[in-house]
Coordinates of C-alpha atoms in Angstrom, one line a residue:
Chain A
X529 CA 11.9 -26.2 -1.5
X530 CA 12.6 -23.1 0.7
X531 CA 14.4 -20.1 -0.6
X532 CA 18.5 -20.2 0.9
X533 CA 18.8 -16.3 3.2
X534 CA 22.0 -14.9 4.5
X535 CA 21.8 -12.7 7.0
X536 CA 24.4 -9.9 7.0
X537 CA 25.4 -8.4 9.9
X538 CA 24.0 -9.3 13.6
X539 CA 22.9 -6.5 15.5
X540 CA 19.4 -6.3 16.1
X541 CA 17.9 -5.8 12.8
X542 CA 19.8 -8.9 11.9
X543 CA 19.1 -10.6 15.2
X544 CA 15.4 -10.4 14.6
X545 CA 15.5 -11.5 10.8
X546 CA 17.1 -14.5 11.6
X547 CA 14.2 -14.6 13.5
X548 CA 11.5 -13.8 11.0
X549 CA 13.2 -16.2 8.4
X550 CA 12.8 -19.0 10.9
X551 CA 9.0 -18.0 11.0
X552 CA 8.6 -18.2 7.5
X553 CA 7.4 -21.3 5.8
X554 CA 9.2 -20.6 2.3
X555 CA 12.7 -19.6 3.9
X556 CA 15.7 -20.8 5.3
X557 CA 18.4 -19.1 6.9
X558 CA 21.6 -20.8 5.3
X559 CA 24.2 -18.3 7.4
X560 CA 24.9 -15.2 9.3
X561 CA 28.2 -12.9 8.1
X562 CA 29.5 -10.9 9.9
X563 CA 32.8 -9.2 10.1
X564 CA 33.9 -11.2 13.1
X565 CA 32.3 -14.4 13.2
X566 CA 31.6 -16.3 16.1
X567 CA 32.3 -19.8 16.3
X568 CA 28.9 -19.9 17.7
X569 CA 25.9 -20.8 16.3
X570 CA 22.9 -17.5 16.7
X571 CA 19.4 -19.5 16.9
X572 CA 20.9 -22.6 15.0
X573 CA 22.4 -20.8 12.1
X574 CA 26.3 -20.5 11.4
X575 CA 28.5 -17.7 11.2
X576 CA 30.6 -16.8 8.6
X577 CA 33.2 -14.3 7.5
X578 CA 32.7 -14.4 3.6
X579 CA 30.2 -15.1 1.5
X580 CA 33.0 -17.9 0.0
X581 CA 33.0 -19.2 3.0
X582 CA 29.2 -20.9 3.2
X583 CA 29.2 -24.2 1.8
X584 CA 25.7 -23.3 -0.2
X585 CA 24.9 -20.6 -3.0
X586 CA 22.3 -18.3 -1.5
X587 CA 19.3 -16.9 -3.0
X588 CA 18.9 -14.1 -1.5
X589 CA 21.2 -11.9 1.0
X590 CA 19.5 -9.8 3.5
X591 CA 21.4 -6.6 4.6
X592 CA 21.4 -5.9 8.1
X593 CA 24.1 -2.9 8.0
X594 CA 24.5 0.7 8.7
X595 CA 22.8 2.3 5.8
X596 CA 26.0 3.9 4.2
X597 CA 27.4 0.9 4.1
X598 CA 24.4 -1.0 2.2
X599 CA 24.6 0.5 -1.5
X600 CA 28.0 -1.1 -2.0
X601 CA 27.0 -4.3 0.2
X602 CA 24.1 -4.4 -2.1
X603 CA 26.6 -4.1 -5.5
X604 CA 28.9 -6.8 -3.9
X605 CA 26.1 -9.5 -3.3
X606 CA 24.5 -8.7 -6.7
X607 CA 28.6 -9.3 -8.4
X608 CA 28.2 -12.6 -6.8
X609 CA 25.2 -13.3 -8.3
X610 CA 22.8 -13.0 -5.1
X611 CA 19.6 -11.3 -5.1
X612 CA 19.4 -8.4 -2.3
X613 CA 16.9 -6.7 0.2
X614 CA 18.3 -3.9 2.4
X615 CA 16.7 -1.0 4.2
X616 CA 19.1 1.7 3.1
X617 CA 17.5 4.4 4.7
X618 CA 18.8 7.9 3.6
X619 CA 15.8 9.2 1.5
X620 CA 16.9 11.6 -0.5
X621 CA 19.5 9.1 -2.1
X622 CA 17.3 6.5 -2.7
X623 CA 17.0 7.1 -6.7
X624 CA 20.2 7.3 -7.2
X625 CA 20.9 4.2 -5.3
X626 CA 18.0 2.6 -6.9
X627 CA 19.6 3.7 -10.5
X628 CA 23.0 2.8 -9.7
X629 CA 22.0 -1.0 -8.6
X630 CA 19.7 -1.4 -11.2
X631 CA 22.8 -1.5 -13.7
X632 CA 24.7 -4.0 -11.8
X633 CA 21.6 -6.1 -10.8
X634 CA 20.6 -5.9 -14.7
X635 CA 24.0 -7.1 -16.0
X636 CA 23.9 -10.0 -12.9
X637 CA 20.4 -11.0 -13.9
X638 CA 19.8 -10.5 -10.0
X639 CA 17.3 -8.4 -8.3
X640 CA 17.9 -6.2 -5.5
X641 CA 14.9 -4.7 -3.1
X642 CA 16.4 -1.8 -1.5
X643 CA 14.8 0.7 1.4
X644 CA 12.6 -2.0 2.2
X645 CA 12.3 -1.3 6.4
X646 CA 9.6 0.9 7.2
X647 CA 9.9 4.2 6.3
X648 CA 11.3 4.0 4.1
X649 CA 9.5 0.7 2.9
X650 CA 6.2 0.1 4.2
X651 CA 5.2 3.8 4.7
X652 CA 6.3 4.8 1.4
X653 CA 3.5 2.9 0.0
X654 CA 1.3 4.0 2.4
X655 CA 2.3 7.4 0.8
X656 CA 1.5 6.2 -3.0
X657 CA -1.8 4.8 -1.5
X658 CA -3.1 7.9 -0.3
X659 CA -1.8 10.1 -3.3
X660 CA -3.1 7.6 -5.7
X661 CA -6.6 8.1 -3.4
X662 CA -6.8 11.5 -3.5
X663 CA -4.2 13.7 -6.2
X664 CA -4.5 16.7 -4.9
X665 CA -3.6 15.8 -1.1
X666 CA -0.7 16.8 0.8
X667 CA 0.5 14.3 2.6
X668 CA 2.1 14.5 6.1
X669 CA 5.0 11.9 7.6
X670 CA 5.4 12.3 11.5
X671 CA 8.1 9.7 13.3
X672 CA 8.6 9.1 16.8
X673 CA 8.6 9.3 19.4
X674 CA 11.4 7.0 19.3
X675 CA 15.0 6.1 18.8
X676 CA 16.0 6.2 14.7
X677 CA 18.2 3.8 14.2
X678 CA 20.2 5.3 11.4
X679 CA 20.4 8.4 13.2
X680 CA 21.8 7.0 16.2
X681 CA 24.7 4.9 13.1
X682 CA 25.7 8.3 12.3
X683 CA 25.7 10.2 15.5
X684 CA 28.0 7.2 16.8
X685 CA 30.3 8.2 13.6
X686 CA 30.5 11.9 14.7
X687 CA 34.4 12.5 15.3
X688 CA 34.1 13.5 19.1
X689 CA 31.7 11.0 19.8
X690 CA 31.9 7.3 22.1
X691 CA 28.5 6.6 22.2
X692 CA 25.2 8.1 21.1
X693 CA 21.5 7.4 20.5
X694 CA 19.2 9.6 18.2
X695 CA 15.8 10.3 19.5
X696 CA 13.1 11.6 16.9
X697 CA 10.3 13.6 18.0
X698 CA 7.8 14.7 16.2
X699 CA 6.1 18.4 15.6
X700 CA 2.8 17.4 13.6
X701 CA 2.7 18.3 9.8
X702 CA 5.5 16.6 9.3
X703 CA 8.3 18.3 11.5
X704 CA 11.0 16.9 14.0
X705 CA 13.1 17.4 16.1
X706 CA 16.1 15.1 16.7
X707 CA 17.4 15.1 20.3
X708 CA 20.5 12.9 20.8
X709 CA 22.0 11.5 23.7
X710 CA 26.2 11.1 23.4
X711 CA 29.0 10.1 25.6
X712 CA 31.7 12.1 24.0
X713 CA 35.8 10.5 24.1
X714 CA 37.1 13.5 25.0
X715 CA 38.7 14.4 22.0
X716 CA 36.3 17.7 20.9
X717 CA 34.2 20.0 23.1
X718 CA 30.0 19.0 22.5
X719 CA 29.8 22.5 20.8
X720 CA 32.0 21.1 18.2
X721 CA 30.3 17.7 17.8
X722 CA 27.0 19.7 17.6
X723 CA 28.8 21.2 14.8
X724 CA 30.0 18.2 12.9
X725 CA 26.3 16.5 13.7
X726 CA 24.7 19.7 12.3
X727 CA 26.5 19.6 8.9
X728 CA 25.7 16.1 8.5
X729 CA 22.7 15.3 5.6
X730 CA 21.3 13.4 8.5
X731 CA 20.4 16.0 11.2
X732 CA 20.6 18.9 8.7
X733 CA 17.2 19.8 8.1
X734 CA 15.7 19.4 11.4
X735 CA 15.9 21.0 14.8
X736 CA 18.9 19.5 16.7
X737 CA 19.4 19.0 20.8
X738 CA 23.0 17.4 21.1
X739 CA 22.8 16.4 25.3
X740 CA 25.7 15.0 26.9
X741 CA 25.7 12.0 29.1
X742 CA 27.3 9.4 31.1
X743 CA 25.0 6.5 30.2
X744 CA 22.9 5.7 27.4
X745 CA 21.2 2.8 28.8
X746 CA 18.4 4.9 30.4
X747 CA 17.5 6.3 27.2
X748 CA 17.4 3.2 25.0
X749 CA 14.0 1.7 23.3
X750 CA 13.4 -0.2 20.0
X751 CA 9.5 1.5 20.3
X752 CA 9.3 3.9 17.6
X753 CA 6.0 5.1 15.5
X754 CA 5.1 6.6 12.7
X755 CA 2.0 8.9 11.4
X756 CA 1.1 9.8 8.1
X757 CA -2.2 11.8 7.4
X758 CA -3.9 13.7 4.6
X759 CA -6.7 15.6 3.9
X760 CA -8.3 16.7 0.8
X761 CA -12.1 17.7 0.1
X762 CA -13.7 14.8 2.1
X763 CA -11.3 12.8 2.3
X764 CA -9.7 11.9 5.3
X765 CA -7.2 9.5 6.1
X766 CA -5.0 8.5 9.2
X767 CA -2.3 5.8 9.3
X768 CA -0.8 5.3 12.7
X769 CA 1.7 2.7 13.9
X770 CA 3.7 2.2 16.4
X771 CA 6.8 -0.7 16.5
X772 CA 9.5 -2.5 17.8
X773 CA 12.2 -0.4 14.9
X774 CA 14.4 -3.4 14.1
X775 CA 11.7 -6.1 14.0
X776 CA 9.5 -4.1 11.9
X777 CA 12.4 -3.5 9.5
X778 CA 13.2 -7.5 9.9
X779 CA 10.2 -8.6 8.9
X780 CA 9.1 -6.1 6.2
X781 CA 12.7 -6.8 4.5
X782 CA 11.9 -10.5 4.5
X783 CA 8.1 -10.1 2.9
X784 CA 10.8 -7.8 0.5
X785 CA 13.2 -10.7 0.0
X786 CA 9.9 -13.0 -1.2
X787 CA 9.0 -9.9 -3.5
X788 CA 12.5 -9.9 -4.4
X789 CA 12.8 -13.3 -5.7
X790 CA 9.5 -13.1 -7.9
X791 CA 10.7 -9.9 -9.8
X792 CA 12.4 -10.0 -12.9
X793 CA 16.4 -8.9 -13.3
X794 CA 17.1 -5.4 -12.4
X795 CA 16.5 -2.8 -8.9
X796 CA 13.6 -1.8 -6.8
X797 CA 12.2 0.6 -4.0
X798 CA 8.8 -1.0 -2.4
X799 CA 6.2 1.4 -4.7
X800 CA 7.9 -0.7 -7.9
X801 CA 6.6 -4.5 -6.0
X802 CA 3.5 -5.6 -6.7
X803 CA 1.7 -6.2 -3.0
X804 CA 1.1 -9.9 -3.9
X805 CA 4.8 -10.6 -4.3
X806 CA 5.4 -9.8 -0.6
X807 CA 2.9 -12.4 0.5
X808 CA 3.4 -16.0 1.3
X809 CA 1.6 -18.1 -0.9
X810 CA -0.2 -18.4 -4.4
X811 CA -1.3 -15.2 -6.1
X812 CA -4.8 -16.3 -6.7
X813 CA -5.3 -17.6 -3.3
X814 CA -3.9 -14.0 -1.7
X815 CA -6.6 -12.1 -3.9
X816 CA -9.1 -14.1 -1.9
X817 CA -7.8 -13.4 1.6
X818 CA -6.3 -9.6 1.1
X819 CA -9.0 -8.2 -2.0
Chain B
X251 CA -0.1 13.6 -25.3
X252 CA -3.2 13.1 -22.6
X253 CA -4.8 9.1 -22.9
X254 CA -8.5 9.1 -23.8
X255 CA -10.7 7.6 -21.6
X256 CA -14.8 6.9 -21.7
X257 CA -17.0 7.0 -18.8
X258 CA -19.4 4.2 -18.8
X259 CA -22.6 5.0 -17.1
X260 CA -23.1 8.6 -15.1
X261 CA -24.5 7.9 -11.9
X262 CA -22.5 9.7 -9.1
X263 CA -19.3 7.6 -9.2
X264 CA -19.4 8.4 -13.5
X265 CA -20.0 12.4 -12.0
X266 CA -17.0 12.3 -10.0
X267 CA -15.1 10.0 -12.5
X268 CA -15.5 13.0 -15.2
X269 CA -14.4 15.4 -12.2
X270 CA -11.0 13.3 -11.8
X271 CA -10.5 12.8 -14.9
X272 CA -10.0 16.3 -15.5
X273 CA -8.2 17.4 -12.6
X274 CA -5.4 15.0 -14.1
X275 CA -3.0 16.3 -16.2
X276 CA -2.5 13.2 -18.5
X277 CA -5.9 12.2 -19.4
X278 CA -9.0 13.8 -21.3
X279 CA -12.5 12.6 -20.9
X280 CA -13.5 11.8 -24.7
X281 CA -17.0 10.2 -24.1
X282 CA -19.8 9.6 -21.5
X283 CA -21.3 5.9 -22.1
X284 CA -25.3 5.7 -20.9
X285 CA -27.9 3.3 -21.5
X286 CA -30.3 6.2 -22.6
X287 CA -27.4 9.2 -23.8
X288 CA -28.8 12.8 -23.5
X289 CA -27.9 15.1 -26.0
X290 CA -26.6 17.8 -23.8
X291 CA -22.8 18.0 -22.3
X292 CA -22.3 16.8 -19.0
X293 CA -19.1 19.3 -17.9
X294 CA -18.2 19.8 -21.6
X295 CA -18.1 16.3 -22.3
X296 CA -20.6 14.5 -25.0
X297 CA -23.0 11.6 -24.0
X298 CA -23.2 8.5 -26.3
X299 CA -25.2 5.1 -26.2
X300 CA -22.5 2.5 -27.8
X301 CA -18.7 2.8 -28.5
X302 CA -19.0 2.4 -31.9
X303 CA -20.6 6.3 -31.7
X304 CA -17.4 7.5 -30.5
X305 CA -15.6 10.0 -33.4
X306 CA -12.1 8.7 -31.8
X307 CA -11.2 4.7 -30.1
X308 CA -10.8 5.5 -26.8
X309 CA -7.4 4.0 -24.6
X310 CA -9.5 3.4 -21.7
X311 CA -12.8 2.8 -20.2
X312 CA -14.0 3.5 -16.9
X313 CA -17.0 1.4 -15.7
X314 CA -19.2 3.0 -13.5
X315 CA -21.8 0.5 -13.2
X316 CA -23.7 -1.6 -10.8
X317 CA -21.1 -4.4 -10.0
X318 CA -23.1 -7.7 -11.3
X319 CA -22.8 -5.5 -14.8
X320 CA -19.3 -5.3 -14.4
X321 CA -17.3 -8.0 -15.4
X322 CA -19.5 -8.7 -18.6
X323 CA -19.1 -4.8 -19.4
X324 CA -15.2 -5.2 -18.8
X325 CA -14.9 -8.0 -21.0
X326 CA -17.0 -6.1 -23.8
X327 CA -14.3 -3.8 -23.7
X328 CA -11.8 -5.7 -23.6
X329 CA -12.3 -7.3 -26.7
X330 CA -13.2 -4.5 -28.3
X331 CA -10.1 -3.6 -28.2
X332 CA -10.4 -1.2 -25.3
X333 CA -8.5 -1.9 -21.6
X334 CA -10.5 -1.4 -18.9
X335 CA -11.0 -0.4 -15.3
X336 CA -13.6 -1.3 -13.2
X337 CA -14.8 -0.7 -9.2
X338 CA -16.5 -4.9 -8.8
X339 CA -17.1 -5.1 -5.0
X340 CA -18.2 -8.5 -4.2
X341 CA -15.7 -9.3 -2.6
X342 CA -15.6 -13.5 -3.2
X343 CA -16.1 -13.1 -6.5
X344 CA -12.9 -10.7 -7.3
X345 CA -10.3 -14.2 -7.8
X346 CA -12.6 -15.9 -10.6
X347 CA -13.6 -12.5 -12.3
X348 CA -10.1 -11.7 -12.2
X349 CA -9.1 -15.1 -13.5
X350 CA -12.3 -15.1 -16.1
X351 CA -10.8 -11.8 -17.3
X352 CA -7.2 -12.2 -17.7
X353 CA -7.7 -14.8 -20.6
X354 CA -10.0 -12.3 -22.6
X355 CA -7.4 -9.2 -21.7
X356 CA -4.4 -11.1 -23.0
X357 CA -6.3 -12.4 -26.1
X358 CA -7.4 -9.0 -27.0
X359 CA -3.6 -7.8 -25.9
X360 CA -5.2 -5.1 -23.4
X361 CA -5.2 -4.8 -19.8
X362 CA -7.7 -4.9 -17.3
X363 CA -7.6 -3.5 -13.6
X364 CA -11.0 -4.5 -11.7
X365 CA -11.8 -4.1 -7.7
X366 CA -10.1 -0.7 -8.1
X367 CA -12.6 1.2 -5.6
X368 CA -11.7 2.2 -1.7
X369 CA -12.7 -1.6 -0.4
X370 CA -11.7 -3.7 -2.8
X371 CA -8.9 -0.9 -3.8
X372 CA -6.9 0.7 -1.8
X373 CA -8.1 -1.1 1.1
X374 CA -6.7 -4.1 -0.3
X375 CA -3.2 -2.3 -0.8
X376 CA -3.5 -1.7 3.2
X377 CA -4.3 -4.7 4.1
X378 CA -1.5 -6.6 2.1
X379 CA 1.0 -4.5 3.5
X380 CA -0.1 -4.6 6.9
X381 CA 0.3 -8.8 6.4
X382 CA 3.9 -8.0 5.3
X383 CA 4.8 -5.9 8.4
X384 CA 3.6 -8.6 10.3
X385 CA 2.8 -11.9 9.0
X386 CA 1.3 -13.7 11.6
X387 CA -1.1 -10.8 12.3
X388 CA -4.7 -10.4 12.2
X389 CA -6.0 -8.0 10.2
X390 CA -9.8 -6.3 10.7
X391 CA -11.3 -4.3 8.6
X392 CA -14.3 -2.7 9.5
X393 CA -17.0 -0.4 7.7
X394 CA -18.9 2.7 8.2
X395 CA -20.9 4.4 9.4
X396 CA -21.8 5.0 5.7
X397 CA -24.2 4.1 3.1
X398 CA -22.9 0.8 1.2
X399 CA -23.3 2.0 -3.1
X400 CA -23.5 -2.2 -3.4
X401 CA -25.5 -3.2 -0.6
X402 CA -28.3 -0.1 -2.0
X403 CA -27.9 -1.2 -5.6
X404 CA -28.5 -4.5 -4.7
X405 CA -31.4 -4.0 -2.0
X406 CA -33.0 -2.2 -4.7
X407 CA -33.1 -5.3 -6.8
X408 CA -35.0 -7.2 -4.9
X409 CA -38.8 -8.0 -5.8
X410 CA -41.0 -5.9 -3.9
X411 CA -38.6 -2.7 -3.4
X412 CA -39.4 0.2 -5.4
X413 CA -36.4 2.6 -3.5
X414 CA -33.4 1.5 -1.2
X415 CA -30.5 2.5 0.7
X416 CA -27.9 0.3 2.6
X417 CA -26.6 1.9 5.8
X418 CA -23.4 -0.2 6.9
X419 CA -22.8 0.5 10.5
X420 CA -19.3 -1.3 12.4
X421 CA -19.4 -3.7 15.2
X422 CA -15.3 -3.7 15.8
X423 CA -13.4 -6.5 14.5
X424 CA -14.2 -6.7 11.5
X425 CA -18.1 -7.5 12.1
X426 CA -21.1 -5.3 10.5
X427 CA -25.1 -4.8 10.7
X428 CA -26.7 -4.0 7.6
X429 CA -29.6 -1.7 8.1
X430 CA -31.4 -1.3 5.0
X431 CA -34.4 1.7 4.4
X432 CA -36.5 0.4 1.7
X433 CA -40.1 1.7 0.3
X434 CA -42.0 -1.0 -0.8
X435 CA -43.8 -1.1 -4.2
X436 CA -46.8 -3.0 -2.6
X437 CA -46.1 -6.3 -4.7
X438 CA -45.3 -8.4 -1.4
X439 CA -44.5 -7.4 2.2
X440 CA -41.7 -6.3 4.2
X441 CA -41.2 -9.9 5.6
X442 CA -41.1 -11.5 2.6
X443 CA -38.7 -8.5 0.9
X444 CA -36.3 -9.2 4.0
X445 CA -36.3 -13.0 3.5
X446 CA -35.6 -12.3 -0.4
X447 CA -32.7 -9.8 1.0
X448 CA -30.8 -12.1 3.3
X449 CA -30.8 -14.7 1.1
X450 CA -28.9 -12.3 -1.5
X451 CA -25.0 -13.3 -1.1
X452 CA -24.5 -9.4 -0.5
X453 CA -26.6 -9.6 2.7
X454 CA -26.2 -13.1 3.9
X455 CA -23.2 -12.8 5.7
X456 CA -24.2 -9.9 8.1
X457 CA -27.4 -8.9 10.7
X458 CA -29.9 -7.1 8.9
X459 CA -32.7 -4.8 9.3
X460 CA -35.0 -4.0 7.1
X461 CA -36.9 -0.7 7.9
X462 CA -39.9 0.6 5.9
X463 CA -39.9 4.1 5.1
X464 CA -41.7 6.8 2.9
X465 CA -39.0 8.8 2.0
X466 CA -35.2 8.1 2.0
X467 CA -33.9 11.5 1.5
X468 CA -33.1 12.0 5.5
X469 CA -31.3 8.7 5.4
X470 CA -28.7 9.4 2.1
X471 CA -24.9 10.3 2.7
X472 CA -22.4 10.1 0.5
X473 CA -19.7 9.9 3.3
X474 CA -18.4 6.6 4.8
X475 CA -15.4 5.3 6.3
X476 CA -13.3 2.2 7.0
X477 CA -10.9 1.2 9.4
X478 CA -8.4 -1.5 9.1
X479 CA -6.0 -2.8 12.4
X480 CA -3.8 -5.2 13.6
X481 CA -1.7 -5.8 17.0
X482 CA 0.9 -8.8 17.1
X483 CA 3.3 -8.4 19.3
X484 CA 4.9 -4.5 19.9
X485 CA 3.7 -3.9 16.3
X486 CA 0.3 -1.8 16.1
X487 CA -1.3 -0.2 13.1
X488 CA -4.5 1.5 12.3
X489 CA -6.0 3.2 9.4
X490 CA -8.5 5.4 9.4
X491 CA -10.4 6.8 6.3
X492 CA -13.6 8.8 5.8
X493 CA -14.3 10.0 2.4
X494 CA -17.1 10.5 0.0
X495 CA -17.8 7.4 -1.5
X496 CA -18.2 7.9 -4.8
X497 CA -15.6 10.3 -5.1
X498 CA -12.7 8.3 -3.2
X499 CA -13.9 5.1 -5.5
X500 CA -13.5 7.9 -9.0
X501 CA -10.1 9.1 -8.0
X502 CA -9.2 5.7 -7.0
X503 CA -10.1 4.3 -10.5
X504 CA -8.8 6.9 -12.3
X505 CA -5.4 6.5 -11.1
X506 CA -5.8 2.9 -11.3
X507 CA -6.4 3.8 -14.9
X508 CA -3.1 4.8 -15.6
X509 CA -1.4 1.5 -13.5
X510 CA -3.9 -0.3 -16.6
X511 CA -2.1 1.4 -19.3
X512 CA 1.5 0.9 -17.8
X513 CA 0.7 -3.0 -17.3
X514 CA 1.4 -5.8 -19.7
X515 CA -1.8 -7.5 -21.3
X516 CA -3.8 -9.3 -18.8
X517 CA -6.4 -8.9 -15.6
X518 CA -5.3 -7.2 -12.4
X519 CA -6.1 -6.7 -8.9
X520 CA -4.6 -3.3 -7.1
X521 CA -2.7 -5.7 -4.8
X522 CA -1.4 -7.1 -8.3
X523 CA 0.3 -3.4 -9.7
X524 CA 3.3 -1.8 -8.3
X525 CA 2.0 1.1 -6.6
X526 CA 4.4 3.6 -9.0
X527 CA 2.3 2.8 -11.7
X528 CA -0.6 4.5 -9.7
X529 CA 0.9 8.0 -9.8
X530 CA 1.5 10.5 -12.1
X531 CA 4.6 11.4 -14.0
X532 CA 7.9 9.8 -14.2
X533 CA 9.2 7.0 -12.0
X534 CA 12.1 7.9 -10.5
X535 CA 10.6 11.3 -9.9
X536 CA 8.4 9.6 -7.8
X537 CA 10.1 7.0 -5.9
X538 CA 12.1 10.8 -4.6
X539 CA 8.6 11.9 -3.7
X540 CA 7.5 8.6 -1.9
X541 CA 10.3 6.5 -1.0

């Protein structure tokens, strides 16, 4: 019997884990909802307007919003008594998010998987890896090049602003530099939506290039990458990736979904799973293949 | 309070293993365990030949053995009362050695964490995630240059070798040449020593040369490396590690160590404990750090 997924929301992240659920032998995707749902079927699967709506209970809802929008997403699926995966994305709010849900998921006897895209998600356990490897490291996080997603979500929020992409660039040891691209309305100067940008958590603590344009489309890509290094003593270590942004976060939040449903009640970031739990199968047969 | 763990055995993994163990904050080293105990400190620590020596019962031991002594050491320990970490490398025997010591481990109420080395270790961590960024990916992991602390231990075993060391070198995807410097004890010849060797599971699997020397001093290093990759689709990942070997495998187990005594009773692999667990100090203090 396959797991029951919603899908919420349909840009791309969500287009893609529609997608990855398909791929999956242990899931089905039961529905997409979306604000305004289309009487048309995305890849086979229905669209709906309320999680009343679908004429099945789902397992598991995976969260496919803007990141401010995902805590109290998250709290509304868990009320309903759905388990939840998002990849709320804001770093420095995570533990509080995680504490906050914890509660509600407790009280539900749900579990919720949150930040599960890739960083953070996947490199955040890349992170614990290396620490646990070697104590005393310091341990470096580089993104880009490439377009952040949640960036670009709040740069579009900006008052001032049509339209914008965020690009992140990275300056080794762990620096960036955000460079984004916006078609402004009209409405404020670009020294003022610098401004507003500026005093937003987002782009406060890096180096900001706010560049007006007429067309974003030039500047679009879902490549992004990351790079985290160490070293320590004689230790070295290197991770490097580089991925499509939404189907990495599509497909890591559906290995987080699995991990969700095998975890007792309450609310988790990625370094609380167990790596077996994200894997398809039988424990015993994934400590043969991945040990 | 600190936990108080035993080293068992002092070769240069047990060195390093002391080493970590005091560059933690929350453990103390209360005991060196050695076949043949000398009566002098080894970096303010006391040697002893059996647990039951010990002036205080130790939370945790620390196996620093040959792996074929390992999983009947661990389960000593285990049912004396003692939970248990180990750094068992053969690989295809890690799912029936986990599954032979779970049942002794929850029996005795302690836990066990075995494989807890670089490869199996963190290695395995790597490679589990990599599977849940992308699921349909292959993953290689390849070894070296570097001497192999198994492969020697083992080549040293066989009839007819009186000294040994296994040089792993990396053919790319995942495929390896042994190259093994032996000095014969005259019992039987080099021939007849290689034909034991590849019939030895450890060897089987890979091309091997055996080379007769006088002397293997020029040929030790404690350095060696690994490299783990996939590509599948736009996602591509690589990572990279050189390190001392005995002293990534010490820190490794040490903070595998303190996952053991966070676990419920039972055996464990690292792809089996949340990756918090791994880290010092308080969780949520830590999922700000990582997450």
């Amino acid at each position: 019997m396959k797991h029951k997924a919603i899908v919420v929301g349909l840009g791309n992240t969500g287009k893609y884990t529609v997608a990855a659920l398909k791929e999956s032998n242990d899931f089905e995707c039961v529905g997409i909802i979306r604000r305004k749902a289309s009487p048309e079927m995305f890849e086979g699967v229905k669209q709906y307007e309320s999680l009343s709506q679908l004429p099945v209970k789902p397992d598991i809802a995976i969260l496919c919003l803007p990141s401010k929008q995902m805590p109290e997403a998250a709290k509304y699926y868990l009320e309903q008594g759905v388990n939840v995966v998002d990849s709320f994305d804001i770093h420095d709010k995570v533990a509080q998010t995680v504490q906050m849900l914890d509660a509600v998921a407790k009280e539900n006897k749900k579990a919720a998987v949150i930040s599960a895209g890739w960083d953070p998600g996947s490199d955040s356990m890349l992170r614990a890896v290396f620490q646990a490897l070697a104590p005393k490291a310091k341990i470096y996080t580089s993104f880009g090049p490439g377009m952040s997603m949640g960036h670009s979500v709040v740069a579009r929020s900006i008052k001032g602003v049509k339209d914008a992409i965020s690009m992140t660039l990275h300056l080794g040891m762990g620096k960036h530099k955000r460079h984004v691209y916006v078609i402004l309305d009209g409405t404020l100067p670009e020294s003022e939506v610098y401004k507003l940008m500026k005093a937003d958590n987002y782009f406060a603590h890096d180096e900001l290039i706010v560049e007006t344009v007429q067309d974003l489309a030039p500047y679009k890509t879902p490549s992004h990458g990351g790079l985290i290094e160490m070293e320590e003593g004689e230790t070295k270590a290197k991770f490097q990736m580089t991925v499509n942004n939404p189907r990495a976060t599509a497909y890591f939040m559906v290995s987080c979904a699995r991990a969700a449903l095998r975890m007792p009640a309450g609310a988790y970031t990625t370094i609380d799973l167990p790596l077996v739990n994200l894997l398809e199968g039988e424990r015993i047969d994934n400590i043969k293949k991945y040990v």
